[in-house]
Amino acid sequence: MDTAEVILSVLVVVIIIVSLLSNILVLICFLYNPEIRKQVPGLFNLNLTFCNLLLTVSNMPLTLVGLVSKAQPGGDGFCQIVGFLETFLSTNSMLSMAALSIDRWIAVVFPLRYHSKMRHKDAAFVLGYTWAHSMSFSTVATCLSWVGYHRLYASCTLSNPRASSRTQFVVFTVFFHSFTFLLSFIVLCVTYLKVLKVARFHCKRIDVITMQTLVLLVDIHPSVRQRCLEEQKRRRQRATRKISTFIGTFMLCFAPYVITRIVELFPAVPINPHWGIVSKCLAYSKAACDPFVYSLLRHQYKKTCTDIINRLLKRSSLNASGRGQENQVNSIPTD
């Protein structure tokens, strides 16, 4: 292994550890907090966490094995199963992010009708579509033997070693990425930009009220006035930063891999083998980013994590004090 391959191997290990721990923490928060379970977005987050966890334990370690050994991990049948999972889980996670963006759009643009428009059965219907959509592409690719070990990515993924079906594979690949990556990206942009538009409108209304209040309060201290103006600026930037994070992480993680898959369809264009692994690592890194982007940085999840930690510390302190009292009792001399 050269230096680049060692660095990429370490990167895959880091992604596996971060993704595993962060997604398990999201799952623990979901099981611990009944309020999170009652909310409709919690179902989408649960589905996204489920896909990320399965991808972490089933595909990432085998990519690491393929990268280190430079050979296919397991037999052809095993690799087809893993490739089927990779196609299904990556598609399902993208569509789950699109579903979350639609949920946020309805909540912000139609706040009074949100509970009638997005109920649990509506969320279950959306999740059913994401599973059917993901299953259809994965099944077609597996049945046509377009899933196998790909040396460029050191992974069991979409691959077509047969020249006789090259045209059909090209059409399927373009169609697949158009209705997974591109469709999800368009939904993210349309919904979140509408959310940003509504958020900026409300920020302007709040800013007008704040400025009118500051004008009326002529005796207000300059430091208080300055803090109010700074809060206005932070409020405007907060919504933009959140929307940029949602769309930016999606593009940063998935776009290089999808573009590489499209460029790969043209045999005349050479692709550096190290870049193939890097693009795959970026796609994997989305599973490590999602828990923070969609869950753990939110106030409700932070509070739940704090409650869990406090409960564990309280229990450990009670156990320690109980053991201390028991030791004191045992140390009392008996006649």
Coordinates of C-alpha atoms in Angstrom, one line a residue:
M1 CA 0.0 0.0 0.0
D2 CA 1.3 3.5 -0.9
T3 CA 0.9 6.5 1.3
A4 CA -2.4 7.6 -0.3
E5 CA -4.0 4.2 0.2
V6 CA -2.9 4.3 3.9
I7 CA -4.5 7.7 4.4
L8 CA -7.7 6.6 2.6
S9 CA -7.8 3.5 4.8
V10 CA -7.5 5.6 7.9
L11 CA -10.2 7.9 6.6
V12 CA -12.6 5.0 6.0
V13 CA -12.0 3.8 9.6
V14 CA -12.7 7.3 11.0
I15 CA -15.9 7.5 9.0
I16 CA -17.0 4.1 10.2
I17 CA -16.4 5.0 13.9
V18 CA -18.0 8.4 13.7
S19 CA -21.0 7.2 11.7
L20 CA -21.6 4.2 14.0
L21 CA -21.4 6.2 17.2
S22 CA -23.4 9.2 16.0
N23 CA -26.2 7.2 14.4
I24 CA -26.5 4.9 17.5
L25 CA -26.8 8.1 19.6
V26 CA -29.6 9.3 17.4
L27 CA -31.4 6.0 17.8
I28 CA -30.9 6.1 21.6
C29 CA -32.4 9.6 21.7
F30 CA -35.4 8.5 19.6
L31 CA -36.1 5.5 21.9
Y32 CA -35.5 7.6 25.1
N33 CA -37.6 10.6 24.3
P34 CA -41.3 10.0 23.7
E35 CA -41.7 13.6 22.3
I36 CA -39.3 12.8 19.5
R37 CA -41.2 9.6 18.7
K38 CA -44.5 11.6 18.5
Q39 CA -43.2 14.0 15.9
V40 CA -43.6 13.2 12.2
P41 CA -40.0 14.2 11.3
G42 CA -38.8 11.6 13.8
L43 CA -40.0 8.9 11.5
F44 CA -38.0 10.3 8.6
N45 CA -34.9 10.7 10.9
L46 CA -35.4 7.1 12.1
N47 CA -35.5 5.8 8.5
L48 CA -32.4 7.9 7.6
T49 CA -30.6 6.6 10.7
F50 CA -31.6 3.0 9.9
C51 CA -30.1 3.4 6.4
N52 CA -26.9 5.0 7.6
L53 CA -26.4 2.3 10.3
L54 CA -26.9 -0.6 7.8
L55 CA -24.6 1.1 5.3
T56 CA -22.0 1.6 8.0
V57 CA -21.9 -2.1 9.2
S58 CA -22.5 -3.8 5.8
N59 CA -20.7 -1.8 3.1
M60 CA -18.0 0.4 4.7
P61 CA -16.0 -2.4 6.3
L62 CA -16.0 -4.3 3.0
T63 CA -14.7 -1.3 1.2
L64 CA -11.9 -1.1 3.7
V65 CA -11.1 -4.8 3.1
G66 CA -11.2 -4.2 -0.7
L67 CA -8.9 -1.2 -0.3
V68 CA -6.4 -3.0 1.9
S69 CA -6.3 -6.3 0.1
K70 CA -6.9 -4.9 -3.4
A71 CA -9.3 -7.8 -4.1
Q72 CA -13.0 -8.6 -4.0
P73 CA -14.2 -9.4 -0.5
G74 CA -16.0 -12.7 -0.6
G75 CA -17.6 -14.5 -3.6
D76 CA -19.7 -13.1 -6.4
G77 CA -23.0 -14.0 -4.7
F78 CA -22.0 -12.3 -1.5
C79 CA -20.8 -9.2 -3.4
Q80 CA -24.1 -9.0 -5.2
I81 CA -26.0 -9.0 -2.0
V82 CA -23.7 -6.2 -0.6
G83 CA -24.0 -4.2 -3.8
F84 CA -27.8 -4.6 -3.7
L85 CA -27.8 -3.2 -0.1
E86 CA -25.4 -0.3 -1.1
T87 CA -27.7 0.7 -4.0
F88 CA -30.9 0.4 -1.9
L89 CA -29.5 2.2 1.2
S90 CA -27.9 5.1 -0.6
T91 CA -31.1 5.7 -2.6
N92 CA -33.3 5.4 0.5
S93 CA -31.1 7.9 2.4
M94 CA -31.2 10.5 -0.4
L95 CA -35.0 10.2 -0.6
S96 CA -35.3 10.4 3.2
M97 CA -33.4 13.8 3.1
A98 CA -35.9 15.0 0.4
A99 CA -38.8 13.9 2.6
L100 CA -37.4 15.8 5.5
S101 CA -37.1 18.9 3.3
I102 CA -40.7 18.6 2.3
D103 CA -41.8 18.2 5.9
R104 CA -39.9 21.4 6.8
W105 CA -41.4 23.2 3.9
I106 CA -45.0 22.3 4.9
A107 CA -44.2 23.2 8.6
V108 CA -42.9 26.7 7.7
V109 CA -45.0 27.7 4.7
F110 CA -48.3 26.2 6.0
P111 CA -47.9 26.2 9.8
L112 CA -51.6 26.3 10.6
R113 CA -52.3 23.3 8.4
Y114 CA -49.2 21.3 9.1
H115 CA -50.8 18.8 11.4
S116 CA -53.6 18.1 8.9
K117 CA -51.2 17.9 5.9
M118 CA -48.4 15.9 7.5
R119 CA -49.8 13.2 9.8
H120 CA -48.1 9.9 10.8
K121 CA -50.0 8.0 8.1
D122 CA -48.9 10.6 5.5
A123 CA -45.3 10.1 6.7
A124 CA -45.7 6.3 6.4
F125 CA -47.0 6.7 2.9
V126 CA -43.9 8.8 1.9
L127 CA -41.6 6.3 3.5
G128 CA -43.4 3.5 1.7
Y129 CA -42.6 5.3 -1.6
T130 CA -39.0 5.8 -0.7
W131 CA -38.6 2.0 0.0
A132 CA -40.5 1.0 -3.2
H133 CA -38.4 3.5 -5.2
S134 CA -35.1 2.3 -3.7
M135 CA -36.1 -1.4 -4.0
S136 CA -37.1 -1.1 -7.7
F137 CA -33.7 0.2 -8.8
S138 CA -31.8 -2.2 -6.6
T139 CA -33.8 -5.2 -7.8
V140 CA -33.4 -4.3 -11.5
A141 CA -29.6 -3.9 -11.2
T142 CA -29.3 -7.2 -9.3
C143 CA -31.5 -9.1 -11.7
L144 CA -29.6 -7.9 -14.7
S145 CA -26.2 -8.7 -13.0
W146 CA -25.2 -5.0 -13.0
V147 CA -24.0 -5.3 -9.4
G148 CA -20.6 -6.6 -8.5
Y149 CA -17.1 -5.6 -7.3
H150 CA -15.7 -2.4 -8.8
R151 CA -12.0 -1.9 -8.5
L152 CA -12.1 1.8 -9.0
Y153 CA -14.2 2.2 -5.8
A154 CA -12.9 -1.0 -4.0
S155 CA -16.6 -1.7 -3.4
C156 CA -19.4 -4.0 -4.3
T157 CA -21.6 -1.6 -6.2
L158 CA -23.1 -0.9 -9.6
S159 CA -20.8 -2.5 -12.2
N160 CA -21.1 -3.9 -15.7
P161 CA -18.1 -6.1 -16.8
R162 CA -20.0 -7.3 -20.0
A163 CA -19.5 -5.3 -23.2
S164 CA -22.7 -6.7 -24.7
S165 CA -25.0 -4.8 -22.4
R166 CA -23.0 -1.6 -22.2
T167 CA -25.7 0.6 -23.8
Q168 CA -28.4 -0.7 -21.5
F169 CA -26.2 -0.2 -18.5
V170 CA -25.4 3.4 -19.5
V171 CA -29.1 4.2 -19.9
F172 CA -29.8 2.6 -16.5
T173 CA -27.0 4.5 -14.8
V174 CA -28.1 7.9 -16.1
F175 CA -31.8 7.1 -15.3
F176 CA -30.9 5.9 -11.8
H177 CA -28.8 8.9 -10.8
S178 CA -31.4 11.3 -12.4
F179 CA -34.2 9.8 -10.2
T180 CA -32.2 9.5 -7.1
F181 CA -29.5 12.2 -6.7
L182 CA -30.8 14.8 -9.1
L183 CA -34.5 14.4 -8.0
S184 CA -33.5 14.7 -4.3
F185 CA -31.3 17.7 -5.1
I186 CA -34.1 19.5 -6.9
V187 CA -36.5 18.8 -4.1
L188 CA -34.0 20.0 -1.5
C189 CA -33.4 23.3 -3.4
V190 CA -37.0 24.1 -4.1
T191 CA -38.3 23.4 -0.6
Y192 CA -35.5 24.9 1.4
L193 CA -35.3 28.0 -0.8
K194 CA -39.0 28.5 -0.2
V195 CA -38.4 28.0 3.5
L196 CA -35.5 30.5 3.4
K197 CA -37.8 33.0 1.6
V198 CA -40.5 32.7 4.4
A199 CA -37.8 32.9 7.1
R200 CA -36.3 36.1 5.7
F201 CA -39.8 37.6 5.4
H202 CA -40.5 37.0 9.1
C203 CA -37.0 38.3 10.0
K204 CA -37.8 41.6 8.2
R205 CA -41.1 41.9 10.1
I206 CA -39.3 41.3 13.4
D207 CA -36.5 43.8 12.4
V208 CA -39.1 46.5 11.6
I209 CA -40.8 46.0 15.0
T210 CA -37.4 46.0 16.7
M211 CA -36.3 49.2 15.0
Q212 CA -39.6 51.0 15.9
T213 CA -39.1 49.9 19.5
L214 CA -35.6 51.2 19.6
V215 CA -36.7 54.6 18.2
L216 CA -39.4 54.9 20.8
L217 CA -37.0 54.0 23.6
V218 CA -34.8 57.1 23.4
D219 CA -33.3 56.5 26.8
I220 CA -32.1 53.0 26.1
H221 CA -28.4 52.3 26.8
P222 CA -26.2 52.2 23.7
S223 CA -24.9 48.7 24.6
V224 CA -28.5 47.4 24.7
R225 CA -29.2 49.0 21.3
Q226 CA -26.1 47.4 19.9
R227 CA -27.0 44.0 21.2
C228 CA -30.4 44.2 19.5
L229 CA -28.9 45.1 16.2
E230 CA -26.4 42.2 16.5
E231 CA -29.3 39.8 17.3
Q232 CA -31.0 41.0 14.1
K233 CA -27.9 40.2 12.1
R234 CA -27.6 36.8 13.7
R235 CA -31.2 36.0 13.1
R236 CA -30.9 36.8 9.4
Q237 CA -27.7 34.6 9.1
R238 CA -29.1 31.7 11.1
A239 CA -31.7 30.6 8.5
T240 CA -29.2 31.0 5.7
R241 CA -26.6 29.0 7.5
K242 CA -29.0 26.1 8.2
I243 CA -30.3 25.9 4.6
S244 CA -26.7 26.1 3.2
T245 CA -25.7 23.2 5.5
F246 CA -28.6 21.0 4.3
I247 CA -28.0 21.6 0.6
G248 CA -24.2 22.0 0.9
T249 CA -23.5 18.7 2.7
F250 CA -25.7 16.9 0.2
M251 CA -23.8 18.3 -2.7
L252 CA -20.4 18.0 -1.2
C253 CA -20.8 14.4 -0.2
F254 CA -22.8 12.9 -3.1
A255 CA -22.0 15.1 -6.1
P256 CA -18.3 14.0 -6.6
Y257 CA -19.3 10.3 -6.5
V258 CA -22.3 10.7 -8.9
I259 CA -20.3 12.8 -11.3
T260 CA -17.5 10.2 -11.3
R261 CA -20.0 7.5 -12.0
I262 CA -21.3 9.5 -15.0
V263 CA -17.8 10.3 -16.3
E264 CA -16.9 6.7 -15.9
L265 CA -19.4 5.8 -18.6
F266 CA -17.1 7.4 -21.2
P267 CA -14.1 5.0 -21.6
A268 CA -12.0 7.7 -23.3
V269 CA -11.9 9.7 -20.0
P270 CA -9.3 8.3 -17.6
I271 CA -10.1 8.4 -13.8
N272 CA -7.5 8.3 -11.2
P273 CA -8.0 5.2 -9.0
H274 CA -7.3 7.2 -5.8
W275 CA -10.0 9.7 -6.8
G276 CA -12.5 6.8 -7.1
I277 CA -11.8 5.9 -3.5
V278 CA -12.0 9.5 -2.4
S279 CA -15.4 10.1 -4.1
K280 CA -16.6 6.9 -2.4
C281 CA -15.4 8.1 1.0
L282 CA -17.2 11.4 0.5
A283 CA -20.4 9.5 -0.2
Y284 CA -19.9 7.4 2.9
S285 CA -19.1 10.6 5.0
K286 CA -22.7 11.7 4.5
A287 CA -23.8 8.8 6.9
A288 CA -21.5 10.4 9.5
C289 CA -22.7 14.0 8.9
D290 CA -26.4 13.3 8.8
P291 CA -26.8 12.7 12.6
F292 CA -25.4 16.1 13.3
V293 CA -27.1 18.0 10.4
Y294 CA -30.6 16.6 11.1
S295 CA -30.7 15.6 14.7
L296 CA -27.9 16.0 17.3
L297 CA -27.4 19.7 16.9
R298 CA -31.1 20.4 17.4
H299 CA -32.1 21.7 20.9
Q300 CA -34.4 18.7 21.5
Y301 CA -31.7 16.1 20.9
K302 CA -29.2 18.1 22.8
K303 CA -31.5 18.2 25.8
T304 CA -32.2 14.5 25.5
C305 CA -28.5 13.7 25.4
T306 CA -28.0 15.8 28.5
D307 CA -30.8 14.1 30.3
I308 CA -29.3 10.7 29.4
I309 CA -25.8 11.7 30.6
N310 CA -27.2 13.2 33.9
R311 CA -29.3 10.1 34.5
L312 CA -26.2 7.8 34.0
L313 CA -24.0 10.0 36.2
K314 CA -26.7 10.1 38.9
R315 CA -27.0 6.4 38.8
S316 CA -23.3 5.9 39.0
S317 CA -23.0 8.3 41.9
L318 CA -25.8 6.5 43.7
N319 CA -24.1 3.2 43.2
A320 CA -20.8 4.7 44.4
S321 CA -22.4 6.2 47.5
G322 CA -24.1 2.8 48.2
R323 CA -20.9 1.0 47.9
G324 CA -19.2 3.5 50.2
Q325 CA -21.9 3.1 52.9
E326 CA -21.7 -0.7 52.6
N327 CA -17.9 -0.5 53.1
Q328 CA -18.4 1.8 56.2
V329 CA -20.9 -0.7 57.7
N330 CA -18.5 -3.6 57.1
S331 CA -15.6 -1.7 58.7
I332 CA -17.5 -1.2 62.0
P333 CA -15.9 -3.6 64.5
T334 CA -18.1 -6.1 66.1
D335 CA -17.8 -7.4 69.6

